[in-house]
């Protein structure tokens, strides 16, 4: 089924906005945060207006309604990612917290999962800082070694030394599914197979894949998968960690407080079963409701259809951007195994490279919203010898006309700077 993008766009009030001096908004920054359909906005408004209470605590009508909505969102997420058990779905506040949770509890755990001197954690050079810094902190604290897979010149992972990097000492492999800066879709099957061959736990950052392609955690084969609501048409303040039940049951809790306890005495405490063991305190209830509505919306569209639409947009964007003299794509040059984000630099003859911040500012004056900077992936910029990039990223509501507007905007940028 081909998505009716014109009809979809009517569900997103913000896309009707005029910005600056009255120009139509062209929103090409969905990798940073997607826009929200009315269905998500209305679901959260309805919750606050009619159903709000704390969850899991009260026996009155509002408490039971709120609990049903909150736990209903968990059911929707579990179905969306094909989780074998709804209790394996842990709500967090974002992907960063989910990844920090895993890195922390593996650092605190005892055998056989815990980390210590002589153990190795493997990440990659293309990771978001949220999948680098937590592992740096954990390996520094435990004495484990941090290693990584490097990047090729064309923005792919260099797997030529995979067996040497993921060696017999490796306890954890944590890898991004789709790069937020390069758009690279990684061959997780190869990486997961090697990791499990040496007995390592596999953690996947799916922040840039869950909104765009079908995500089946059972088919993926990983042990933990993290993603966030605000990139997949849902609200900020809500993320998801999926983990295999046997691991979640064995590993220690992340935060202490209300709801995650079984019994508490002054001498010690026991912990609630999963998922509550990892959901301390009052959770983001309205945000979970909003995420559930976003999952409903994407499910109704069909993730295969979403993926097909965005592949078409990426193919078109790559084709058009390659026509711009002085534009350098950073990352894969073709739409094959390419996610919904494209990064580039822009050079003007006689002037050299225009700083991405300047590119972004001039585009903004044309009503075009892109992301500029290092995209929380500085090692990638260092690898390719650039200070930063301009990034255009797409979602279900992106049109080819918006790609055309970007190309026209970049031509204007070059004229603005004297080309």
PDB file of C-alpha atoms in Angstrom, residues 89-198:
ATOM      1  CA  UNK A  89       8.793  -3.862  28.040  1.00  0.00           C
ATOM      2  CA  UNK A  90      10.277  -1.327  30.471  1.00  0.00           C
ATOM      3  CA  UNK A  91       9.276   2.322  30.240  1.00  0.00           C
ATOM      4  CA  UNK A  92      12.089   4.838  30.662  1.00  0.00           C
ATOM      5  CA  UNK A  93      12.237   8.549  29.924  1.00  0.00           C
ATOM      6  CA  UNK A  94      14.219   8.133  26.667  1.00  0.00           C
ATOM      7  CA  UNK A  95      16.757   5.929  24.874  1.00  0.00           C
ATOM      8  CA  UNK A  96      19.621   7.494  26.828  1.00  0.00           C
ATOM      9  CA  UNK A  97      18.138   6.381  30.129  1.00  0.00           C
ATOM     10  CA  UNK A  98      17.438   2.913  28.722  1.00  0.00           C
ATOM     11  CA  UNK A  99      21.057   2.511  27.600  1.00  0.00           C
ATOM     12  CA  UNK A 100      22.374   3.901  30.881  1.00  0.00           C
ATOM     13  CA  UNK A 101      20.153   1.425  32.718  1.00  0.00           C
ATOM     14  CA  UNK A 102      21.700  -1.539  30.909  1.00  0.00           C
ATOM     15  CA  UNK A 103      25.271  -0.254  31.225  1.00  0.00           C
ATOM     16  CA  UNK A 104      24.822   0.458  34.934  1.00  0.00           C
ATOM     17  CA  UNK A 105      23.187  -2.804  35.977  1.00  0.00           C
ATOM     18  CA  UNK A 106      25.736  -4.855  34.031  1.00  0.00           C
ATOM     19  CA  UNK A 107      28.424  -2.935  35.879  1.00  0.00           C
ATOM     20  CA  UNK A 108      26.792  -3.707  39.199  1.00  0.00           C
ATOM     21  CA  UNK A 109      25.883  -7.340  38.520  1.00  0.00           C
ATOM     22  CA  UNK A 110      27.732 -10.352  39.740  1.00  0.00           C
ATOM     23  CA  UNK A 111      28.605 -13.404  37.685  1.00  0.00           C
ATOM     24  CA  UNK A 112      27.843 -14.491  35.055  1.00  0.00           C
ATOM     25  CA  UNK A 113      26.723 -11.122  33.661  1.00  0.00           C
ATOM     26  CA  UNK A 114      28.792  -8.603  35.581  1.00  0.00           C
ATOM     27  CA  UNK A 115      31.815  -6.788  34.172  1.00  0.00           C
ATOM     28  CA  UNK A 116      35.291  -6.683  35.630  1.00  0.00           C
ATOM     29  CA  UNK A 117      39.005  -6.565  34.778  1.00  0.00           C
ATOM     30  CA  UNK A 118      39.807  -8.743  31.772  1.00  0.00           C
ATOM     31  CA  UNK A 119      36.324  -8.371  30.288  1.00  0.00           C
ATOM     32  CA  UNK A 120      35.639  -6.424  27.108  1.00  0.00           C
ATOM     33  CA  UNK A 121      32.745  -4.211  25.990  1.00  0.00           C
ATOM     34  CA  UNK A 122      32.486  -3.555  22.247  1.00  0.00           C
ATOM     35  CA  UNK A 123      30.739  -0.569  20.662  1.00  0.00           C
ATOM     36  CA  UNK A 124      31.235   1.168  17.288  1.00  0.00           C
ATOM     37  CA  UNK A 125      32.690   4.399  16.009  1.00  0.00           C
ATOM     38  CA  UNK A 126      29.274   5.509  14.708  1.00  0.00           C
ATOM     39  CA  UNK A 127      27.436   5.419  18.036  1.00  0.00           C
ATOM     40  CA  UNK A 128      25.421   8.277  19.466  1.00  0.00           C
ATOM     41  CA  UNK A 129      27.064   9.641  22.592  1.00  0.00           C
ATOM     42  CA  UNK A 130      24.295   7.934  24.575  1.00  0.00           C
ATOM     43  CA  UNK A 131      25.762   4.598  23.525  1.00  0.00           C
ATOM     44  CA  UNK A 132      29.364   5.634  24.155  1.00  0.00           C
ATOM     45  CA  UNK A 133      29.484   7.547  27.436  1.00  0.00           C
ATOM     46  CA  UNK A 134      27.528   5.020  29.562  1.00  0.00           C
ATOM     47  CA  UNK A 135      29.938   2.276  28.516  1.00  0.00           C
ATOM     48  CA  UNK A 136      32.932   4.502  29.176  1.00  0.00           C
ATOM     49  CA  UNK A 137      31.609   5.139  32.677  1.00  0.00           C
ATOM     50  CA  UNK A 138      30.911   1.460  33.320  1.00  0.00           C
ATOM     51  CA  UNK A 139      34.246   0.190  32.010  1.00  0.00           C
ATOM     52  CA  UNK A 140      36.133   2.860  33.941  1.00  0.00           C
ATOM     53  CA  UNK A 141      34.286   1.869  37.098  1.00  0.00           C
ATOM     54  CA  UNK A 142      34.688  -1.890  36.668  1.00  0.00           C
ATOM     55  CA  UNK A 143      38.108  -2.122  35.054  1.00  0.00           C
ATOM     56  CA  UNK A 144      36.720  -3.739  31.908  1.00  0.00           C
ATOM     57  CA  UNK A 145      38.155  -2.799  28.510  1.00  0.00           C
ATOM     58  CA  UNK A 146      36.261  -0.728  25.923  1.00  0.00           C
ATOM     59  CA  UNK A 147      36.854  -1.588  22.254  1.00  0.00           C
ATOM     60  CA  UNK A 148      35.089  -0.623  19.053  1.00  0.00           C
ATOM     61  CA  UNK A 149      34.488  -1.371  15.397  1.00  0.00           C
ATOM     62  CA  UNK A 150      35.705   1.371  13.078  1.00  0.00           C
ATOM     63  CA  UNK A 151      34.123   3.019  10.037  1.00  0.00           C
ATOM     64  CA  UNK A 152      34.905   2.585   6.362  1.00  0.00           C
ATOM     65  CA  UNK A 153      35.337   5.547   4.027  1.00  0.00           C
ATOM     66  CA  UNK A 154      31.770   5.130   2.751  1.00  0.00           C
ATOM     67  CA  UNK A 155      30.121   5.242   6.173  1.00  0.00           C
ATOM     68  CA  UNK A 156      29.698   1.545   6.851  1.00  0.00           C
ATOM     69  CA  UNK A 157      31.034  -0.517   9.739  1.00  0.00           C
ATOM     70  CA  UNK A 158      34.391  -2.132   9.047  1.00  0.00           C
ATOM     71  CA  UNK A 159      33.730  -5.789   9.843  1.00  0.00           C
ATOM     72  CA  UNK A 160      37.018  -7.051   8.413  1.00  0.00           C
ATOM     73  CA  UNK A 161      38.354  -7.616  11.940  1.00  0.00           C
ATOM     74  CA  UNK A 162      35.029  -8.507  13.562  1.00  0.00           C
ATOM     75  CA  UNK A 163      36.326 -11.733  15.108  1.00  0.00           C
ATOM     76  CA  UNK A 164      39.352  -9.961  16.584  1.00  0.00           C
ATOM     77  CA  UNK A 165      37.356  -7.079  18.109  1.00  0.00           C
ATOM     78  CA  UNK A 166      34.534  -9.285  19.418  1.00  0.00           C
ATOM     79  CA  UNK A 167      36.833 -11.829  21.009  1.00  0.00           C
ATOM     80  CA  UNK A 168      36.417 -14.494  23.673  1.00  0.00           C
ATOM     81  CA  UNK A 169      36.771 -11.901  26.446  1.00  0.00           C
ATOM     82  CA  UNK A 170      33.797  -9.879  25.187  1.00  0.00           C
ATOM     83  CA  UNK A 171      30.890  -9.728  27.622  1.00  0.00           C
ATOM     84  CA  UNK A 172      28.788  -6.999  25.934  1.00  0.00           C
ATOM     85  CA  UNK A 173      28.332  -5.725  22.390  1.00  0.00           C
ATOM     86  CA  UNK A 174      26.288  -2.507  22.115  1.00  0.00           C
ATOM     87  CA  UNK A 175      25.549  -1.259  18.611  1.00  0.00           C
ATOM     88  CA  UNK A 176      23.260   1.199  16.871  1.00  0.00           C
ATOM     89  CA  UNK A 177      20.716  -0.258  14.434  1.00  0.00           C
ATOM     90  CA  UNK A 178      20.591   2.843  12.201  1.00  0.00           C
ATOM     91  CA  UNK A 179      23.110   5.670  12.552  1.00  0.00           C
ATOM     92  CA  UNK A 180      21.564   9.011  13.447  1.00  0.00           C
ATOM     93  CA  UNK A 181      24.266  10.935  11.537  1.00  0.00           C
ATOM     94  CA  UNK A 182      25.210   8.640   8.636  1.00  0.00           C
ATOM     95  CA  UNK A 183      21.876   6.948   8.053  1.00  0.00           C
ATOM     96  CA  UNK A 184      23.691   3.598   7.822  1.00  0.00           C
ATOM     97  CA  UNK A 185      21.579   0.507   8.507  1.00  0.00           C
ATOM     98  CA  UNK A 186      23.926  -1.928  10.191  1.00  0.00           C
ATOM     99  CA  UNK A 187      24.071  -5.689   9.452  1.00  0.00           C
ATOM    100  CA  UNK A 188      22.973  -6.704  12.919  1.00  0.00           C
ATOM    101  CA  UNK A 189      22.563 -10.353  11.999  1.00  0.00           C
ATOM    102  CA  UNK A 190      26.311 -10.699  11.462  1.00  0.00           C
ATOM    103  CA  UNK A 191      27.199  -8.805  14.631  1.00  0.00           C
ATOM    104  CA  UNK A 192      24.635 -10.580  16.826  1.00  0.00           C
ATOM    105  CA  UNK A 193      25.766 -13.979  15.579  1.00  0.00           C
ATOM    106  CA  UNK A 194      29.403 -13.296  16.391  1.00  0.00           C
ATOM    107  CA  UNK A 195      28.566 -11.800  19.787  1.00  0.00           C
ATOM    108  CA  UNK A 196      26.455 -14.752  20.815  1.00  0.00           C
ATOM    109  CA  UNK A 197      29.102 -17.171  19.549  1.00  0.00           C
ATOM    110  CA  UNK A 198      31.423 -15.828  22.272  1.00  0.00           C
TER     111      UNK A 198
END
